[in-house]
């Protein structure tokens, strides 16, 4: 039996185009959101983006990360393709929550990178799990997935929850002077596929 429930649904016009939007509850987690366009199929691959909530990047347009730009690029690409799904998952700060993320920011200002800042707080590098995302995709009728991601662990996690991933679609954002170190840490220490020149991030 599924641990989630689709509790609300409507049309959502955005600056990137119109989407269907649905809210899911369950699993003892905050409400998660699905945005999609087109006919979703159990037989044809669907372009999918799993986007973890980032208040600082998505809403406050922080220069520390690439999250807001990834969200925008994903919505644009889904509209360009003409069918696809974006799941907005309430897993702030790679699952550690907003307060801990800001505490980690303060440690980064003292010279730690994102990985070491989490560890200094006694927290894992990445606490996210995509079991809820897999249930949401199944509820939406998605059979196989072309996943918009640079993170191989996201692919492995979704597959472990029974989702068929047939292709990884890169989602590369041009670095800026503020977030280049953050992006290199994601590549060099967390295994993200970003094609950046390696550097000493420790």
PDB file of C-alpha atoms in Angstrom:
ATOM      1  CA  UNK A   1       0.000   0.000   0.000  1.00  0.00           C
ATOM      2  CA  UNK A   2       1.342   3.438  -0.930  1.00  0.00           C
ATOM      3  CA  UNK A   3       2.358   5.706   1.924  1.00  0.00           C
ATOM      4  CA  UNK A   4       1.453   8.860   0.015  1.00  0.00           C
ATOM      5  CA  UNK A   5      -1.772  10.502  -1.118  1.00  0.00           C
ATOM      6  CA  UNK A   6      -2.457  13.056  -3.837  1.00  0.00           C
ATOM      7  CA  UNK A   7      -4.508  15.623  -1.919  1.00  0.00           C
ATOM      8  CA  UNK A   8      -4.849  18.609  -4.294  1.00  0.00           C
ATOM      9  CA  UNK A   9      -4.479  19.279  -8.015  1.00  0.00           C
ATOM     10  CA  UNK A  10      -4.892  22.286 -10.337  1.00  0.00           C
ATOM     11  CA  UNK A  11      -3.505  24.099 -13.373  1.00  0.00           C
ATOM     12  CA  UNK A  12      -0.472  26.304 -12.741  1.00  0.00           C
ATOM     13  CA  UNK A  13       0.516  28.970 -15.293  1.00  0.00           C
ATOM     14  CA  UNK A  14       4.159  30.067 -14.856  1.00  0.00           C
ATOM     15  CA  UNK A  15       6.613  32.305 -16.668  1.00  0.00           C
ATOM     16  CA  UNK A  16       7.950  29.102 -18.274  1.00  0.00           C
ATOM     17  CA  UNK A  17       4.564  27.823 -19.455  1.00  0.00           C
ATOM     18  CA  UNK A  18       1.530  26.094 -17.974  1.00  0.00           C
ATOM     19  CA  UNK A  19       1.822  22.965 -15.834  1.00  0.00           C
ATOM     20  CA  UNK A  20      -0.436  20.661 -13.906  1.00  0.00           C
ATOM     21  CA  UNK A  21       0.418  20.811 -10.198  1.00  0.00           C
ATOM     22  CA  UNK A  22      -0.384  18.283  -7.490  1.00  0.00           C
ATOM     23  CA  UNK A  23       0.390  18.152  -3.781  1.00  0.00           C
ATOM     24  CA  UNK A  24       1.265  14.893  -2.034  1.00  0.00           C
ATOM     25  CA  UNK A  25       1.221  14.101   1.658  1.00  0.00           C
ATOM     26  CA  UNK A  26       2.320  11.085   3.640  1.00  0.00           C
ATOM     27  CA  UNK A  27       5.354   9.187   4.777  1.00  0.00           C
ATOM     28  CA  UNK A  28       5.688  11.417   7.829  1.00  0.00           C
ATOM     29  CA  UNK A  29       7.253  14.096   5.612  1.00  0.00           C
ATOM     30  CA  UNK A  30       6.283  17.645   4.602  1.00  0.00           C
ATOM     31  CA  UNK A  31       4.063  18.156   1.564  1.00  0.00           C
ATOM     32  CA  UNK A  32       5.789  17.457  -1.756  1.00  0.00           C
ATOM     33  CA  UNK A  33       4.800  18.886  -5.140  1.00  0.00           C
ATOM     34  CA  UNK A  34       4.633  17.469  -8.669  1.00  0.00           C
ATOM     35  CA  UNK A  35       4.589  19.657 -11.777  1.00  0.00           C
ATOM     36  CA  UNK A  36       4.014  18.070 -15.182  1.00  0.00           C
ATOM     37  CA  UNK A  37       2.917  18.630 -18.753  1.00  0.00           C
ATOM     38  CA  UNK A  38       1.824  16.292 -21.513  1.00  0.00           C
ATOM     39  CA  UNK A  39       0.518  12.753 -21.424  1.00  0.00           C
ATOM     40  CA  UNK A  40       2.528  10.667 -18.983  1.00  0.00           C
ATOM     41  CA  UNK A  41       3.056   7.090 -20.070  1.00  0.00           C
ATOM     42  CA  UNK A  42       3.952   3.765 -18.534  1.00  0.00           C
ATOM     43  CA  UNK A  43       5.509   2.685 -21.849  1.00  0.00           C
ATOM     44  CA  UNK A  44       7.297   5.796 -23.193  1.00  0.00           C
ATOM     45  CA  UNK A  45      10.240   7.354 -21.305  1.00  0.00           C
ATOM     46  CA  UNK A  46       9.430  10.541 -19.409  1.00  0.00           C
ATOM     47  CA  UNK A  47      11.829  13.417 -18.743  1.00  0.00           C
ATOM     48  CA  UNK A  48      11.968  13.806 -14.946  1.00  0.00           C
ATOM     49  CA  UNK A  49      13.716  16.185 -12.583  1.00  0.00           C
ATOM     50  CA  UNK A  50      13.880  15.530  -8.840  1.00  0.00           C
ATOM     51  CA  UNK A  51      14.510  18.950  -7.299  1.00  0.00           C
ATOM     52  CA  UNK A  52      15.178  19.221  -3.584  1.00  0.00           C
ATOM     53  CA  UNK A  53      13.837  22.339  -1.902  1.00  0.00           C
ATOM     54  CA  UNK A  54      16.384  25.146  -1.517  1.00  0.00           C
ATOM     55  CA  UNK A  55      14.849  28.265  -0.001  1.00  0.00           C
ATOM     56  CA  UNK A  56      18.066  30.228  -0.299  1.00  0.00           C
ATOM     57  CA  UNK A  57      18.647  29.328  -3.940  1.00  0.00           C
ATOM     58  CA  UNK A  58      15.122  28.883  -5.311  1.00  0.00           C
ATOM     59  CA  UNK A  59      13.455  31.834  -3.564  1.00  0.00           C
ATOM     60  CA  UNK A  60      16.164  34.170  -2.273  1.00  0.00           C
ATOM     61  CA  UNK A  61      18.374  33.744  -5.379  1.00  0.00           C
ATOM     62  CA  UNK A  62      21.496  32.893  -3.385  1.00  0.00           C
ATOM     63  CA  UNK A  63      24.773  32.872  -5.255  1.00  0.00           C
ATOM     64  CA  UNK A  64      26.183  30.121  -3.006  1.00  0.00           C
ATOM     65  CA  UNK A  65      24.631  27.295  -5.046  1.00  0.00           C
ATOM     66  CA  UNK A  66      23.208  26.470  -8.477  1.00  0.00           C
ATOM     67  CA  UNK A  67      19.823  25.280  -7.203  1.00  0.00           C
ATOM     68  CA  UNK A  68      17.647  28.125  -8.426  1.00  0.00           C
ATOM     69  CA  UNK A  69      19.247  28.016 -11.864  1.00  0.00           C
ATOM     70  CA  UNK A  70      18.787  24.249 -12.033  1.00  0.00           C
ATOM     71  CA  UNK A  71      15.108  24.629 -11.156  1.00  0.00           C
ATOM     72  CA  UNK A  72      14.619  27.222 -13.879  1.00  0.00           C
ATOM     73  CA  UNK A  73      16.565  25.214 -16.472  1.00  0.00           C
ATOM     74  CA  UNK A  74      14.547  22.084 -15.665  1.00  0.00           C
ATOM     75  CA  UNK A  75      11.188  23.805 -16.140  1.00  0.00           C
ATOM     76  CA  UNK A  76      12.372  25.306 -19.414  1.00  0.00           C
ATOM     77  CA  UNK A  77      13.630  21.942 -20.689  1.00  0.00           C
ATOM     78  CA  UNK A  78      10.428  20.110 -19.748  1.00  0.00           C
ATOM     79  CA  UNK A  79       8.411  22.717 -21.643  1.00  0.00           C
ATOM     80  CA  UNK A  80      10.781  22.466 -24.623  1.00  0.00           C
ATOM     81  CA  UNK A  81      10.423  18.678 -24.783  1.00  0.00           C
ATOM     82  CA  UNK A  82       6.647  18.953 -24.406  1.00  0.00           C
ATOM     83  CA  UNK A  83       6.130  16.349 -21.696  1.00  0.00           C
ATOM     84  CA  UNK A  84       7.793  15.662 -18.391  1.00  0.00           C
ATOM     85  CA  UNK A  85       7.668  15.893 -14.621  1.00  0.00           C
ATOM     86  CA  UNK A  86       9.395  17.978 -11.976  1.00  0.00           C
ATOM     87  CA  UNK A  87       9.063  16.742  -8.403  1.00  0.00           C
ATOM     88  CA  UNK A  88       9.723  19.472  -5.840  1.00  0.00           C
ATOM     89  CA  UNK A  89      10.842  17.543  -2.783  1.00  0.00           C
ATOM     90  CA  UNK A  90      10.861  19.121   0.663  1.00  0.00           C
ATOM     91  CA  UNK A  91      14.384  17.997   1.558  1.00  0.00           C
ATOM     92  CA  UNK A  92      16.040  21.307   2.416  1.00  0.00           C
ATOM     93  CA  UNK A  93      19.807  21.320   2.700  1.00  0.00           C
ATOM     94  CA  UNK A  94      20.215  17.784   1.303  1.00  0.00           C
ATOM     95  CA  UNK A  95      17.841  16.654   4.016  1.00  0.00           C
ATOM     96  CA  UNK A  96      19.404  18.354   7.068  1.00  0.00           C
ATOM     97  CA  UNK A  97      16.870  21.196   7.259  1.00  0.00           C
ATOM     98  CA  UNK A  98      17.096  24.957   6.895  1.00  0.00           C
ATOM     99  CA  UNK A  99      18.560  25.796  10.318  1.00  0.00           C
ATOM    100  CA  UNK A 100      21.362  23.247   9.947  1.00  0.00           C
ATOM    101  CA  UNK A 101      22.043  24.453   6.417  1.00  0.00           C
ATOM    102  CA  UNK A 102      22.538  28.007   7.685  1.00  0.00           C
ATOM    103  CA  UNK A 103      24.762  26.681  10.492  1.00  0.00           C
ATOM    104  CA  UNK A 104      26.812  24.929   7.791  1.00  0.00           C
ATOM    105  CA  UNK A 105      26.983  28.222   5.858  1.00  0.00           C
ATOM    106  CA  UNK A 106      28.539  29.867   8.919  1.00  0.00           C
ATOM    107  CA  UNK A 107      31.182  27.137   9.090  1.00  0.00           C
ATOM    108  CA  UNK A 108      31.880  27.552   5.381  1.00  0.00           C
ATOM    109  CA  UNK A 109      32.598  31.225   6.060  1.00  0.00           C
ATOM    110  CA  UNK A 110      35.333  29.987   8.415  1.00  0.00           C
ATOM    111  CA  UNK A 111      36.943  27.965   5.618  1.00  0.00           C
ATOM    112  CA  UNK A 112      35.219  24.564   5.628  1.00  0.00           C
ATOM    113  CA  UNK A 113      33.660  23.211   2.455  1.00  0.00           C
ATOM    114  CA  UNK A 114      30.079  21.915   2.304  1.00  0.00           C
ATOM    115  CA  UNK A 115      31.064  18.323   3.138  1.00  0.00           C
ATOM    116  CA  UNK A 116      33.312  19.169   6.090  1.00  0.00           C
ATOM    117  CA  UNK A 117      30.814  21.727   7.436  1.00  0.00           C
ATOM    118  CA  UNK A 118      28.112  19.039   7.612  1.00  0.00           C
ATOM    119  CA  UNK A 119      30.492  16.623   9.286  1.00  0.00           C
ATOM    120  CA  UNK A 120      31.561  19.260  11.829  1.00  0.00           C
ATOM    121  CA  UNK A 121      27.892  19.507  12.802  1.00  0.00           C
ATOM    122  CA  UNK A 122      27.693  15.724  13.178  1.00  0.00           C
ATOM    123  CA  UNK A 123      25.531  15.424  10.064  1.00  0.00           C
ATOM    124  CA  UNK A 124      25.808  13.179   6.977  1.00  0.00           C
ATOM    125  CA  UNK A 125      26.995  14.534   3.643  1.00  0.00           C
ATOM    126  CA  UNK A 126      23.579  13.840   2.088  1.00  0.00           C
ATOM    127  CA  UNK A 127      20.535  12.667   4.053  1.00  0.00           C
ATOM    128  CA  UNK A 128      18.071  12.548   1.150  1.00  0.00           C
ATOM    129  CA  UNK A 129      16.050   9.499   0.159  1.00  0.00           C
ATOM    130  CA  UNK A 130      13.905   9.195  -2.946  1.00  0.00           C
ATOM    131  CA  UNK A 131      11.381   6.554  -1.880  1.00  0.00           C
ATOM    132  CA  UNK A 132       8.605   9.178  -1.799  1.00  0.00           C
ATOM    133  CA  UNK A 133       9.677  10.399  -5.242  1.00  0.00           C
ATOM    134  CA  UNK A 134       9.389   6.866  -6.612  1.00  0.00           C
ATOM    135  CA  UNK A 135       5.858   6.563  -5.207  1.00  0.00           C
ATOM    136  CA  UNK A 136       4.903   9.918  -6.707  1.00  0.00           C
ATOM    137  CA  UNK A 137       6.171   8.855 -10.126  1.00  0.00           C
ATOM    138  CA  UNK A 138       4.221   5.620  -9.971  1.00  0.00           C
ATOM    139  CA  UNK A 139       1.080   7.514  -8.936  1.00  0.00           C
ATOM    140  CA  UNK A 140       1.529   9.829 -11.934  1.00  0.00           C
ATOM    141  CA  UNK A 141       1.750   6.840 -14.248  1.00  0.00           C
ATOM    142  CA  UNK A 142       5.422   7.245 -15.156  1.00  0.00           C
ATOM    143  CA  UNK A 143       6.975   3.964 -16.284  1.00  0.00           C
ATOM    144  CA  UNK A 144      10.530   4.714 -17.389  1.00  0.00           C
ATOM    145  CA  UNK A 145      12.585   7.832 -16.804  1.00  0.00           C
ATOM    146  CA  UNK A 146      15.066  10.088 -18.537  1.00  0.00           C
ATOM    147  CA  UNK A 147      16.491  11.699 -15.404  1.00  0.00           C
ATOM    148  CA  UNK A 148      17.713  15.299 -15.434  1.00  0.00           C
ATOM    149  CA  UNK A 149      20.603  15.081 -12.982  1.00  0.00           C
ATOM    150  CA  UNK A 150      24.343  15.283 -12.470  1.00  0.00           C
ATOM    151  CA  UNK A 151      24.207  13.067  -9.374  1.00  0.00           C
ATOM    152  CA  UNK A 152      24.789   9.317  -9.899  1.00  0.00           C
ATOM    153  CA  UNK A 153      23.595   8.560  -6.339  1.00  0.00           C
ATOM    154  CA  UNK A 154      20.176   9.908  -7.266  1.00  0.00           C
ATOM    155  CA  UNK A 155      20.012   7.384 -10.110  1.00  0.00           C
ATOM    156  CA  UNK A 156      21.081   4.530  -7.829  1.00  0.00           C
ATOM    157  CA  UNK A 157      18.566   5.533  -5.152  1.00  0.00           C
ATOM    158  CA  UNK A 158      15.632   5.744  -7.576  1.00  0.00           C
ATOM    159  CA  UNK A 159      16.548   2.389  -9.102  1.00  0.00           C
ATOM    160  CA  UNK A 160      16.697   0.869  -5.630  1.00  0.00           C
ATOM    161  CA  UNK A 161      13.088   2.008  -5.222  1.00  0.00           C
ATOM    162  CA  UNK A 162      12.043   0.264  -8.430  1.00  0.00           C
ATOM    163  CA  UNK A 163      12.150   3.098 -10.986  1.00  0.00           C
ATOM    164  CA  UNK A 164      13.560   2.283 -14.422  1.00  0.00           C
ATOM    165  CA  UNK A 165      16.164   4.872 -15.456  1.00  0.00           C
ATOM    166  CA  UNK A 166      16.957   4.590 -19.152  1.00  0.00           C
ATOM    167  CA  UNK A 167      19.057   7.748 -19.567  1.00  0.00           C
ATOM    168  CA  UNK A 168      20.820  10.429 -17.553  1.00  0.00           C
ATOM    169  CA  UNK A 169      20.288  13.896 -19.007  1.00  0.00           C
ATOM    170  CA  UNK A 170      22.973  16.365 -17.806  1.00  0.00           C
ATOM    171  CA  UNK A 171      21.827  19.588 -16.146  1.00  0.00           C
ATOM    172  CA  UNK A 172      24.915  21.780 -16.268  1.00  0.00           C
ATOM    173  CA  UNK A 173      24.859  25.363 -14.995  1.00  0.00           C
ATOM    174  CA  UNK A 174      27.616  27.863 -15.783  1.00  0.00           C
ATOM    175  CA  UNK A 175      29.603  28.465 -12.574  1.00  0.00           C
ATOM    176  CA  UNK A 176      30.046  31.936 -11.141  1.00  0.00           C
ATOM    177  CA  UNK A 177      32.755  33.364  -8.898  1.00  0.00           C
ATOM    178  CA  UNK A 178      30.661  32.690  -5.790  1.00  0.00           C
ATOM    179  CA  UNK A 179      29.599  29.089  -6.383  1.00  0.00           C
ATOM    180  CA  UNK A 180      32.570  27.620  -8.279  1.00  0.00           C
ATOM    181  CA  UNK A 181      34.134  26.195  -5.088  1.00  0.00           C
ATOM    182  CA  UNK A 182      30.780  24.690  -4.040  1.00  0.00           C
ATOM    183  CA  UNK A 183      30.400  23.058  -7.464  1.00  0.00           C
ATOM    184  CA  UNK A 184      33.936  21.670  -7.387  1.00  0.00           C
ATOM    185  CA  UNK A 185      33.222  20.112  -3.992  1.00  0.00           C
ATOM    186  CA  UNK A 186      30.101  18.469  -5.428  1.00  0.00           C
ATOM    187  CA  UNK A 187      32.217  17.088  -8.267  1.00  0.00           C
ATOM    188  CA  UNK A 188      35.444  16.173  -6.481  1.00  0.00           C
ATOM    189  CA  UNK A 189      34.066  14.958  -3.142  1.00  0.00           C
ATOM    190  CA  UNK A 190      30.475  13.924  -3.871  1.00  0.00           C
ATOM    191  CA  UNK A 191      30.847  12.397  -7.339  1.00  0.00           C
ATOM    192  CA  UNK A 192      28.608  14.759  -9.301  1.00  0.00           C
ATOM    193  CA  UNK A 193      29.248  14.751 -13.058  1.00  0.00           C
ATOM    194  CA  UNK A 194      29.968  18.429 -13.729  1.00  0.00           C
ATOM    195  CA  UNK A 195      32.972  18.440 -16.104  1.00  0.00           C
ATOM    196  CA  UNK A 196      34.803  21.068 -14.053  1.00  0.00           C
ATOM    197  CA  UNK A 197      38.571  21.201 -13.794  1.00  0.00           C
ATOM    198  CA  UNK A 198      39.544  19.349 -10.612  1.00  0.00           C
ATOM    199  CA  UNK A 199      40.989  21.318  -7.728  1.00  0.00           C
ATOM    200  CA  UNK A 200      42.164  20.742  -4.173  1.00  0.00           C
ATOM    201  CA  UNK A 201      38.898  21.152  -2.266  1.00  0.00           C
ATOM    202  CA  UNK A 202      40.026  19.887   1.117  1.00  0.00           C
TER     203      UNK A 202
END
